Amino acid sequence: MSEVAFPIPEVVSGQTAAEPPKVGFVSLGCPKALTDSELILTRLSAEGYRTSKTFEGADLVIVNTCGFIDDAVRESLDTIGEALATNGRVIVTGCLGAKAGDGGGNLVREMHPSVLAVTGPHATQEVIDAVHLNLPKPHDPFVDLVPQSFGVAGLKLTPRHYAYLKISEGCNHRCTFCIIPSMRGDLVSRPVGDILSEAKALFEGGVKELLVISQDTSAYGVDVKYRTGFWDGKPVKTRMLDLVRTLGDIAEPYGAWVRLHYVYPYPSVDEIIPLMASGRVLPYLDVPLQHSHPDVLRRMKRPASGEKNLERIARWRELCPELVIRSTFIAGFPGETEQEFDHLLGFIREAEIDRAGCFAYSPVKGAAANDIPGMLPEAEREARRARFMAVAEEVSANRLRRRVGATMQVLVDSAPGLGRKGGVGRTYADAPEIDGTVRLLPPEKISKTLKVGEFTRARIVGTEGHDLVAIPI
Ligand code: SF4
């Protein structure tokens, strides 16, 4: 990888300043890491730094790493190595930066001793300090006054029409396969007023879809005992229901969508469903269930593992028939019997999970699950993943086919030539990057055009794998 993404917008000061210092930036990992990258780039942009699209053209490179599974660790270490070989001046941040190596020291430093600085995740100030130390910030009074593209929401790395909104950092659970709490710490909820101000700034800046993310969205506010905050002069509790309801209210005049990710099936989620049924937020829930069998869930130490998920999902669908459920699962967890695995296959059939992803269990260094007896051979874990995906795809395809003939609202993601030859978009049932898309055919009416970031009504005329095909009307 020699291309580096994420240009900071051009700075127009009206004055000829000395060439501003240039930073290369690579952001790896999940949407939570992406929001950390956005915070760092926002600060650097406000201080007058520019970005370089290549390692060679940068004065210094920042690599935001992922340390979740072994493949991600390898990718992060390779990227650091490449940046060091090409540029030589590298600052490392992100989850991998918090990991210990075999020698007991910092893993990144053990593997790449010449990096300039290493920080853990969610460490904007430490990264900025390291940049200042190694690449002093430009002194340009005009540049210091440059507005940020989304006001208080800062700079975003997603397309202009959708944005991730991180509501908390860290996690209070200790799932046995996960090392995130050891890297990101316990749950810390952001003040509710800050989140709502950021949401408003994003809508004002043109965002049409807000994706609420965290490690555990349903736990929002637990750490501060759901204390009451303020927004727009009114009290709002630091609690998922109040946050989601207010986000829906703020989104409404902009005609924007609010989508919820990483929601665990606690009874409190039942209160959110009526907001979905009434159209306040999208009837879409990303619920990372990981398994269905109670014994496996206990071995995984999953949150809400005692809940009766089939009944809960049935009740949600009764209240909101349009509800779409996305989930992720692990096949071949240590000790998983054939009978437990069959339970999982039965569950996704019966629960009719609309979108399911599945990982074959892969041991993560430092995870407690490594000590659970009954590790299955890799070939068996992979075989179960493949069997799972075959069933999940059949369920998903059946659910998708029910859409044919319906007219749906589609958010346009791509529309070359004003969409006269068609484009690509998504319905409420599709989150960007992880779900399907809608292939838009040329509009029926010759006068109709499509624009990225705008909604269009479209008649669904067919399905293609995970995707829909539709005609804009
Ligand atoms: S809920 Fe479990 S899997 Fe998710 S971040 Fe917390 S410990 Fe990890």
Short mmCIF file of C-alpha atoms and ligand atoms in Angstrom, two decimals:
data_model
loop_
_atom_site.label_atom_id
_atom_site.label_comp_id
_atom_site.label_asym_id
_atom_site.label_seq_id
_atom_site.Cartn_x
_atom_site.Cartn_y
_atom_site.Cartn_z
CA MET A 1 0.00 0.00 0.00
CA SER A 2 1.70 3.20 -1.07
CA GLU A 3 -1.43 5.31 -1.53
CA VAL A 4 -2.59 7.12 1.57
CA ALA A 5 -6.16 8.25 1.91
CA PHE A 6 -8.01 11.13 3.51
CA PRO A 7 -7.18 14.53 2.07
CA ILE A 8 -7.70 17.43 4.44
CA PRO A 9 -9.67 20.15 2.60
CA GLU A 10 -7.64 22.82 0.81
CA VAL A 11 -6.92 25.79 3.02
CA VAL A 12 -7.65 29.14 1.41
CA SER A 13 -6.21 31.96 3.45
CA GLY A 14 -5.86 34.60 0.76
CA GLN A 15 -2.20 34.89 1.72
CA THR A 16 0.85 33.08 0.44
CA ALA A 17 2.14 31.12 3.38
CA ALA A 18 5.17 28.84 3.50
CA GLU A 19 4.46 25.31 2.25
CA PRO A 20 2.43 23.70 5.08
CA PRO A 21 3.74 20.51 6.66
CA LYS A 22 2.22 17.35 5.19
CA VAL A 23 1.00 14.31 7.07
CA GLY A 24 0.25 10.90 5.54
CA PHE A 25 -2.57 9.02 7.25
CA VAL A 26 -3.70 5.41 7.10
CA SER A 27 -6.80 4.37 9.04
CA LEU A 28 -7.30 0.63 9.57
CA GLY A 29 -9.97 -1.21 11.55
CA CYS A 30 -13.57 -0.64 12.55
CA PRO A 31 -15.84 2.45 12.46
CA LYS A 32 -14.78 3.22 16.05
CA ALA A 33 -11.17 3.53 14.88
CA LEU A 34 -12.37 5.61 11.94
CA THR A 35 -13.95 8.15 14.28
CA ASP A 36 -10.63 8.37 16.19
CA SER A 37 -8.93 9.11 12.84
CA GLU A 38 -11.52 11.79 12.12
CA LEU A 39 -10.79 13.50 15.45
CA ILE A 40 -7.04 13.51 14.81
CA LEU A 41 -7.39 14.79 11.23
CA THR A 42 -9.88 17.44 12.34
CA ARG A 43 -7.39 18.82 14.85
CA LEU A 44 -4.49 18.68 12.38
CA SER A 45 -6.60 20.36 9.69
CA ALA A 46 -7.59 23.15 12.07
CA GLU A 47 -3.91 23.70 12.87
CA GLY A 48 -2.99 24.07 9.18
CA TYR A 49 -1.44 20.69 8.42
CA ARG A 50 -2.15 19.22 5.01
CA THR A 51 -2.31 15.56 4.01
CA SER A 52 -0.24 13.75 1.45
CA LYS A 53 -1.74 11.04 -0.74
CA THR A 54 1.52 9.09 -0.73
CA PHE A 55 4.01 8.06 1.94
CA GLU A 56 6.80 9.59 -0.18
CA GLY A 57 5.15 13.01 -0.31
CA ALA A 58 4.54 13.22 3.46
CA ASP A 59 6.78 14.76 6.10
CA LEU A 60 5.50 12.17 8.56
CA VAL A 61 3.00 9.29 8.50
CA ILE A 62 0.37 8.38 11.12
CA VAL A 63 -0.92 4.79 11.11
CA ASN A 64 -4.13 4.14 13.05
CA THR A 65 -4.01 0.41 13.71
CA CYS A 66 -6.37 -2.43 14.54
CA GLY A 67 -5.47 -5.22 16.96
CA PHE A 68 -8.70 -7.19 17.09
CA ILE A 69 -7.83 -10.46 15.34
CA ASP A 70 -4.52 -11.88 14.22
CA ASP A 71 -5.08 -10.95 10.55
CA ALA A 72 -5.72 -7.33 11.54
CA VAL A 73 -2.55 -7.31 13.68
CA ARG A 74 -0.54 -8.59 10.71
CA GLU A 75 -2.04 -5.99 8.37
CA SER A 76 -1.28 -3.19 10.83
CA LEU A 77 2.32 -4.31 11.39
CA ASP A 78 2.86 -4.64 7.62
CA THR A 79 1.48 -1.14 7.02
CA ILE A 80 3.78 0.33 9.68
CA GLY A 81 6.71 -1.50 8.08
CA GLU A 82 5.81 -0.15 4.66
CA ALA A 83 5.46 3.41 5.95
CA LEU A 84 8.83 3.12 7.70
CA ALA A 85 10.53 1.74 4.59
CA THR A 86 9.07 4.42 2.32
CA ASN A 87 8.95 7.45 4.60
CA GLY A 88 10.90 6.61 7.75
CA ARG A 89 9.00 8.93 10.15
CA VAL A 90 5.98 7.11 11.58
CA ILE A 91 3.61 7.67 14.51
CA VAL A 92 1.44 4.70 15.51
CA THR A 93 -1.91 4.95 17.27
CA GLY A 94 -4.96 2.69 17.77
CA CYS A 95 -5.73 -0.65 19.36
CA LEU A 96 -2.50 -2.37 18.35
CA GLY A 97 -0.56 0.41 20.09
CA ALA A 98 -1.96 -0.81 23.42
CA LYS A 99 -0.89 -4.43 22.95
CA ALA A 100 2.00 -6.13 24.72
CA GLY A 101 4.50 -8.16 22.73
CA ASP A 102 6.13 -11.51 23.53
CA GLY A 103 8.98 -9.76 25.35
CA GLY A 104 6.50 -8.06 27.72
CA GLY A 105 7.11 -4.61 26.22
CA ASN A 106 5.01 -2.76 23.66
CA LEU A 107 4.34 -5.00 20.63
CA VAL A 108 4.71 -2.22 18.04
CA ARG A 109 8.01 -1.07 19.56
CA GLU A 110 9.29 -4.64 19.72
CA MET A 111 8.52 -5.17 16.02
CA HIS A 112 9.39 -1.68 14.75
CA PRO A 113 11.76 0.03 17.22
CA SER A 114 12.30 3.06 14.96
CA VAL A 115 8.72 4.44 15.12
CA LEU A 116 8.60 8.00 16.49
CA ALA A 117 5.76 7.43 18.96
CA VAL A 118 3.14 4.83 19.90
CA THR A 119 -0.22 5.48 21.56
CA GLY A 120 -3.27 3.34 22.29
CA PRO A 121 -6.75 3.98 20.84
CA HIS A 122 -8.79 7.11 21.52
CA ALA A 123 -5.67 9.20 22.21
CA THR A 124 -6.14 12.28 20.03
CA GLN A 125 -4.16 14.61 22.30
CA GLU A 126 -1.21 12.23 22.60
CA VAL A 127 -1.06 11.86 18.81
CA ILE A 128 -1.27 15.63 18.30
CA ASP A 129 1.53 16.12 20.87
CA ALA A 130 3.69 13.58 19.02
CA VAL A 131 3.03 15.37 15.71
CA HIS A 132 3.93 18.77 17.24
CA LEU A 133 7.16 17.31 18.61
CA ASN A 134 8.26 15.79 15.32
CA LEU A 135 6.70 18.17 12.80
CA PRO A 136 6.07 21.60 14.35
CA LYS A 137 2.74 23.14 13.49
CA PRO A 138 2.65 25.93 10.95
CA HIS A 139 2.34 29.48 12.22
CA ASP A 140 -0.25 31.07 10.01
CA PRO A 141 -2.86 33.26 11.70
CA PHE A 142 -5.25 32.81 8.79
CA VAL A 143 -4.97 29.05 8.79
CA ASP A 144 -5.78 28.94 12.50
CA LEU A 145 -9.15 30.49 11.67
CA VAL A 146 -10.18 28.01 8.98
CA PRO A 147 -13.63 26.62 9.79
CA GLN A 148 -14.07 22.86 10.11
CA SER A 149 -16.25 21.24 7.54
CA PHE A 150 -18.96 20.07 9.99
CA GLY A 151 -18.64 22.73 12.69
CA VAL A 152 -18.37 21.12 16.14
CA ALA A 153 -18.57 17.68 14.51
CA GLY A 154 -15.15 18.22 12.91
CA LEU A 155 -13.79 16.55 9.85
CA LYS A 156 -15.27 13.30 8.58
CA LEU A 157 -13.69 10.54 6.52
CA THR A 158 -16.95 9.11 5.23
CA PRO A 159 -18.75 10.46 2.12
CA ARG A 160 -20.47 13.74 2.94
CA HIS A 161 -23.95 12.25 3.16
CA TYR A 162 -23.36 9.75 5.96
CA ALA A 163 -21.37 9.84 9.18
CA TYR A 164 -20.60 7.72 12.21
CA LEU A 165 -21.51 9.15 15.60
CA LYS A 166 -19.58 7.55 18.46
CA ILE A 167 -21.55 7.76 21.71
CA SER A 168 -19.18 6.01 24.09
CA GLU A 169 -15.75 4.48 24.35
CA GLY A 170 -14.74 1.16 25.94
CA CYS A 171 -16.82 -1.68 27.33
CA ASN A 172 -17.78 -3.11 30.73
CA HIS A 173 -18.21 -6.67 29.46
CA ARG A 174 -15.51 -9.32 29.34
CA CYS A 175 -16.49 -11.61 26.47
CA THR A 176 -13.97 -14.42 26.52
CA PHE A 177 -13.03 -14.09 22.81
CA CYS A 178 -12.49 -10.32 22.92
CA ILE A 179 -9.55 -8.18 24.01
CA ILE A 180 -11.17 -4.82 23.28
CA PRO A 181 -11.71 -3.91 26.97
CA SER A 182 -7.98 -4.50 27.60
CA MET A 183 -7.19 -2.06 24.78
CA ARG A 184 -9.99 0.50 25.09
CA GLY A 185 -10.82 0.23 28.80
CA ASP A 186 -14.19 0.28 30.58
CA LEU A 187 -17.26 2.09 29.27
CA VAL A 188 -17.06 5.89 29.21
CA SER A 189 -20.20 7.57 27.84
CA ARG A 190 -19.87 10.88 26.04
CA PRO A 191 -21.95 13.73 27.49
CA VAL A 192 -25.38 13.60 25.89
CA GLY A 193 -25.33 17.33 25.04
CA ASP A 194 -22.03 16.93 23.10
CA ILE A 195 -23.42 14.02 21.09
CA LEU A 196 -26.62 15.88 20.21
CA SER A 197 -24.69 19.03 19.21
CA GLU A 198 -22.46 16.92 16.98
CA ALA A 199 -25.52 15.29 15.39
CA LYS A 200 -27.12 18.66 14.68
CA ALA A 201 -23.88 19.98 13.11
CA LEU A 202 -23.68 16.90 10.90
CA PHE A 203 -27.25 17.29 9.66
CA GLU A 204 -26.65 20.98 9.01
CA GLY A 205 -23.54 20.01 7.02
CA GLY A 206 -25.57 17.75 4.72
CA VAL A 207 -25.44 14.36 6.43
CA LYS A 208 -28.50 12.31 5.51
CA GLU A 209 -27.69 9.18 7.46
CA LEU A 210 -26.26 9.06 10.96
CA LEU A 211 -24.82 5.76 12.16
CA VAL A 212 -24.76 5.49 15.95
CA ILE A 213 -21.78 3.39 17.08
CA SER A 214 -20.05 2.28 20.29
CA GLN A 215 -18.96 -1.09 21.73
CA ASP A 216 -22.34 -1.50 23.45
CA THR A 217 -24.98 1.07 22.48
CA SER A 218 -27.58 -0.33 24.90
CA ALA A 219 -25.22 0.37 27.83
CA TYR A 220 -25.01 4.08 27.05
CA GLY A 221 -25.06 6.06 30.30
CA VAL A 222 -24.57 3.12 32.71
CA ASP A 223 -21.21 4.54 33.83
CA VAL A 224 -22.72 7.91 34.79
CA LYS A 225 -25.88 6.36 36.29
CA TYR A 226 -27.99 7.81 33.47
CA ARG A 227 -27.41 11.33 34.76
CA THR A 228 -29.42 14.16 33.28
CA GLY A 229 -27.59 16.37 30.78
CA PHE A 230 -28.83 19.31 28.73
CA TRP A 231 -29.28 20.06 25.10
CA ASP A 232 -30.93 23.08 23.54
CA GLY A 233 -31.91 24.28 27.03
CA LYS A 234 -33.83 21.09 27.82
CA PRO A 235 -32.93 18.19 30.14
CA VAL A 236 -32.06 14.91 28.42
CA LYS A 237 -31.03 11.74 30.27
CA THR A 238 -27.76 10.01 29.41
CA ARG A 239 -29.68 6.91 28.37
CA MET A 240 -30.19 5.10 25.07
CA LEU A 241 -33.94 5.69 24.85
CA ASP A 242 -33.70 9.45 25.49
CA LEU A 243 -30.67 9.83 23.22
CA VAL A 244 -32.29 7.94 20.35
CA ARG A 245 -35.61 9.77 20.71
CA THR A 246 -33.86 13.16 20.63
CA LEU A 247 -31.67 12.14 17.69
CA GLY A 248 -34.85 11.23 15.82
CA ASP A 249 -36.33 14.64 16.64
CA ILE A 250 -33.20 16.46 15.44
CA ALA A 251 -33.03 14.39 12.23
CA GLU A 252 -36.67 14.92 11.30
CA PRO A 253 -36.56 18.45 9.78
CA TYR A 254 -33.54 17.39 7.68
CA GLY A 255 -35.35 14.28 6.41
CA ALA A 256 -32.32 12.31 7.62
CA TRP A 257 -31.98 8.70 8.79
CA VAL A 258 -30.71 7.54 12.18
CA ARG A 259 -29.38 3.97 12.27
CA LEU A 260 -28.42 2.03 15.41
CA HIS A 261 -25.44 -0.32 15.65
CA TYR A 262 -24.14 -2.67 18.37
CA VAL A 263 -27.35 -2.94 20.35
CA TYR A 264 -27.58 -5.89 22.76
CA PRO A 265 -30.96 -7.58 23.25
CA TYR A 266 -31.68 -6.27 26.74
CA PRO A 267 -35.31 -5.73 27.77
CA SER A 268 -34.66 -1.94 27.64
CA VAL A 269 -34.33 -2.18 23.85
CA ASP A 270 -38.05 -3.01 23.71
CA GLU A 271 -38.70 0.69 24.37
CA ILE A 272 -36.80 1.69 21.21
CA ILE A 273 -38.97 -0.41 18.90
CA PRO A 274 -42.01 1.93 18.98
CA LEU A 275 -39.67 4.75 17.85
CA MET A 276 -38.82 2.57 14.86
CA ALA A 277 -42.45 1.70 14.18
CA SER A 278 -43.35 5.39 14.13
CA GLY A 279 -40.49 6.24 11.75
CA ARG A 280 -38.53 8.34 14.27
CA VAL A 281 -35.42 6.17 13.69
CA LEU A 282 -34.78 3.51 11.06
CA PRO A 283 -36.38 0.12 11.76
CA TYR A 284 -32.94 -1.50 11.62
CA LEU A 285 -31.04 -3.09 14.48
CA ASP A 286 -27.47 -4.30 14.40
CA VAL A 287 -27.48 -6.85 17.24
CA PRO A 288 -24.21 -8.78 17.58
CA LEU A 289 -25.59 -12.07 18.93
CA GLN A 290 -22.52 -14.30 18.25
CA HIS A 291 -24.43 -17.52 19.07
CA SER A 292 -27.81 -18.86 20.10
CA HIS A 293 -27.06 -21.82 22.36
CA PRO A 294 -27.19 -20.82 26.03
CA ASP A 295 -24.15 -22.94 26.96
CA VAL A 296 -21.99 -21.43 24.22
CA LEU A 297 -23.16 -17.93 25.17
CA ARG A 298 -22.20 -18.68 28.77
CA ARG A 299 -18.74 -19.84 27.69
CA MET A 300 -18.47 -16.66 25.66
CA LYS A 301 -19.63 -14.61 28.69
CA ARG A 302 -21.88 -12.63 26.37
CA PRO A 303 -23.95 -9.69 27.59
CA ALA A 304 -27.67 -10.48 27.71
CA SER A 305 -26.83 -14.19 27.39
CA GLY A 306 -29.78 -15.15 29.59
CA GLU A 307 -32.30 -13.40 27.35
CA LYS A 308 -34.75 -15.40 25.28
CA ASN A 309 -33.69 -13.92 21.97
CA LEU A 310 -36.14 -15.77 19.71
CA GLU A 311 -39.10 -14.55 21.71
CA ARG A 312 -37.66 -11.07 22.00
CA ILE A 313 -37.12 -10.78 18.23
CA ALA A 314 -40.65 -12.11 17.57
CA ARG A 315 -42.07 -9.46 19.89
CA TRP A 316 -40.02 -6.72 18.21
CA ARG A 317 -41.34 -7.81 14.83
CA GLU A 318 -44.89 -7.82 16.12
CA LEU A 319 -44.47 -4.20 17.21
CA CYS A 320 -42.58 -3.20 14.06
CA PRO A 321 -43.10 -5.57 11.13
CA GLU A 322 -40.62 -3.61 8.97
CA LEU A 323 -37.76 -4.29 11.40
CA VAL A 324 -34.55 -5.52 9.75
CA ILE A 325 -32.05 -7.36 11.94
CA ARG A 326 -28.36 -7.61 11.20
CA SER A 327 -26.13 -9.75 13.35
CA THR A 328 -22.72 -11.38 13.55
CA PHE A 329 -21.93 -14.88 14.76
CA ILE A 330 -18.95 -17.08 15.58
CA ALA A 331 -18.84 -20.66 14.30
CA GLY A 332 -16.60 -23.27 15.93
CA PHE A 333 -16.16 -21.57 19.30
CA PRO A 334 -14.05 -23.75 21.66
CA GLY A 335 -16.09 -26.70 22.85
CA GLU A 336 -18.96 -26.11 20.39
CA THR A 337 -20.68 -29.46 19.88
CA GLU A 338 -22.42 -30.46 16.66
CA GLN A 339 -25.72 -30.17 18.56
CA GLU A 340 -24.89 -26.60 19.71
CA PHE A 341 -23.97 -25.67 16.16
CA ASP A 342 -27.27 -27.12 14.87
CA HIS A 343 -29.05 -24.97 17.46
CA LEU A 344 -27.40 -21.93 15.87
CA LEU A 345 -28.50 -22.93 12.35
CA GLY A 346 -32.05 -23.47 13.59
CA PHE A 347 -31.99 -20.10 15.30
CA ILE A 348 -31.08 -18.05 12.23
CA ARG A 349 -33.78 -19.86 10.26
CA GLU A 350 -36.43 -19.27 12.90
CA ALA A 351 -35.37 -15.73 13.82
CA GLU A 352 -35.13 -14.91 10.10
CA ILE A 353 -32.01 -12.83 10.56
CA ASP A 354 -32.02 -10.50 7.54
CA ARG A 355 -28.27 -9.96 7.37
CA ALA A 356 -25.84 -12.30 9.08
CA GLY A 357 -22.07 -12.28 9.09
CA CYS A 358 -20.02 -15.15 10.50
CA PHE A 359 -16.40 -15.63 11.57
CA ALA A 360 -14.81 -19.00 12.05
CA TYR A 361 -13.44 -18.82 15.60
CA SER A 362 -9.87 -17.62 15.51
CA PRO A 363 -7.80 -17.52 18.69
CA VAL A 364 -6.80 -13.98 19.60
CA LYS A 365 -3.65 -13.59 21.64
CA GLY A 366 -4.53 -12.62 25.21
CA ALA A 367 -8.21 -13.75 24.98
CA ALA A 368 -9.58 -15.89 27.82
CA ALA A 369 -11.32 -18.20 25.32
CA ASN A 370 -7.93 -19.69 24.41
CA ASP A 371 -8.00 -21.57 27.74
CA ILE A 372 -11.46 -23.10 27.17
CA PRO A 373 -11.07 -26.82 26.47
CA GLY A 374 -12.22 -28.32 23.19
CA MET A 375 -10.54 -26.17 20.52
CA LEU A 376 -11.80 -27.46 17.16
CA PRO A 377 -9.43 -28.05 14.24
CA GLU A 378 -9.22 -25.06 11.90
CA ALA A 379 -10.71 -27.05 9.00
CA GLU A 380 -13.79 -27.88 11.12
CA ARG A 381 -14.22 -24.23 12.23
CA GLU A 382 -14.04 -23.12 8.59
CA ALA A 383 -16.44 -25.86 7.49
CA ARG A 384 -18.98 -24.73 10.09
CA ARG A 385 -18.62 -21.14 8.96
CA ALA A 386 -19.34 -22.21 5.39
CA ARG A 387 -22.39 -24.25 6.51
CA PHE A 388 -23.62 -21.28 8.51
CA MET A 389 -23.23 -18.89 5.57
CA ALA A 390 -25.12 -21.21 3.22
CA VAL A 391 -28.14 -21.18 5.57
CA ALA A 392 -27.80 -17.45 6.33
CA GLU A 393 -27.72 -16.60 2.63
CA GLU A 394 -30.83 -18.67 1.96
CA VAL A 395 -32.68 -16.89 4.80
CA SER A 396 -31.47 -13.50 3.64
CA ALA A 397 -32.38 -14.14 -0.01
CA ASN A 398 -35.91 -15.19 1.03
CA ARG A 399 -36.31 -12.02 3.07
CA LEU A 400 -35.01 -9.90 0.17
CA ARG A 401 -37.34 -11.47 -2.38
CA ARG A 402 -40.33 -10.24 -0.36
CA ARG A 403 -39.33 -6.72 -1.34
CA VAL A 404 -39.86 -7.24 -5.07
CA GLY A 405 -42.79 -5.11 -6.23
CA ALA A 406 -42.51 -2.68 -3.29
CA THR A 407 -41.66 1.00 -3.61
CA MET A 408 -38.89 2.06 -1.26
CA GLN A 409 -36.92 5.14 -0.29
CA VAL A 410 -33.32 4.84 -1.52
CA LEU A 411 -30.37 6.99 -0.46
CA VAL A 412 -28.15 7.49 -3.49
CA ASP A 413 -24.44 6.67 -2.94
CA SER A 414 -23.26 6.90 -6.54
CA ALA A 415 -24.85 8.40 -9.66
CA PRO A 416 -22.44 9.12 -12.50
CA GLY A 417 -23.82 11.50 -15.13
CA LEU A 418 -26.70 12.58 -12.83
CA GLY A 419 -27.88 8.99 -12.77
CA ARG A 420 -29.27 8.98 -16.31
CA LYS A 421 -27.72 5.54 -16.76
CA GLY A 422 -28.59 4.54 -13.18
CA GLY A 423 -26.53 4.41 -10.00
CA VAL A 424 -26.14 2.71 -6.64
CA GLY A 425 -27.97 3.38 -3.39
CA ARG A 426 -29.24 1.80 -0.20
CA THR A 427 -32.61 1.37 1.53
CA TYR A 428 -33.15 1.57 5.29
CA ALA A 429 -32.32 -2.13 5.36
CA ASP A 430 -28.71 -1.61 4.25
CA ALA A 431 -25.96 -0.01 6.33
CA PRO A 432 -23.02 1.26 4.29
CA GLU A 433 -20.04 -1.08 3.80
CA ILE A 434 -21.56 -4.09 5.61
CA ASP A 435 -24.95 -4.80 4.01
CA GLY A 436 -26.24 -4.97 0.45
CA THR A 437 -26.95 -2.17 -2.00
CA VAL A 438 -29.63 -1.25 -4.50
CA ARG A 439 -28.60 -1.25 -8.15
CA LEU A 440 -30.58 1.60 -9.64
CA LEU A 441 -31.57 1.20 -13.27
CA PRO A 442 -32.00 4.28 -15.50
CA PRO A 443 -35.02 6.28 -14.23
CA GLU A 444 -38.38 5.71 -15.91
CA LYS A 445 -38.89 9.39 -16.60
CA ILE A 446 -36.33 10.95 -18.92
CA SER A 447 -36.40 14.17 -16.88
CA LYS A 448 -35.54 12.45 -13.59
CA THR A 449 -31.99 12.75 -12.31
CA LEU A 450 -30.22 11.17 -9.33
CA LYS A 451 -27.81 12.97 -7.03
CA VAL A 452 -25.38 11.51 -4.51
CA GLY A 453 -26.62 12.12 -0.96
CA GLU A 454 -30.25 12.59 -1.97
CA PHE A 455 -33.20 10.25 -1.60
CA THR A 456 -35.19 8.81 -4.45
CA ARG A 457 -38.27 6.58 -4.50
CA ALA A 458 -37.64 3.39 -6.41
CA ARG A 459 -39.69 0.36 -7.42
CA ILE A 460 -37.94 -2.91 -6.56
CA VAL A 461 -37.90 -5.14 -9.64
CA GLY A 462 -35.53 -7.94 -8.64
CA THR A 463 -32.73 -9.27 -6.44
CA GLU A 464 -29.08 -10.08 -7.17
CA GLY A 465 -27.46 -12.03 -4.31
CA HIS A 466 -27.48 -9.65 -1.31
CA ASP A 467 -28.57 -6.71 -3.45
CA LEU A 468 -31.79 -5.32 -4.87
CA VAL A 469 -32.44 -4.01 -8.37
CA ALA A 470 -34.80 -1.06 -8.67
CA ILE A 471 -36.16 1.57 -11.05
CA PRO A 472 -36.20 5.16 -9.75
CA ILE A 473 -39.68 6.63 -10.12
S1 SF4 B 1 -19.38 -6.57 24.39
FE1 SF4 B 1 -17.93 -8.26 24.41
S2 SF4 B 1 -17.27 -8.39 22.24
FE2 SF4 B 1 -18.18 -6.37 22.51
S3 SF4 B 1 -16.44 -5.04 23.03
FE3 SF4 B 1 -17.37 -5.69 24.95
S4 SF4 B 1 -16.15 -7.48 25.55
FE4 SF4 B 1 -15.76 -7.13 23.37
#
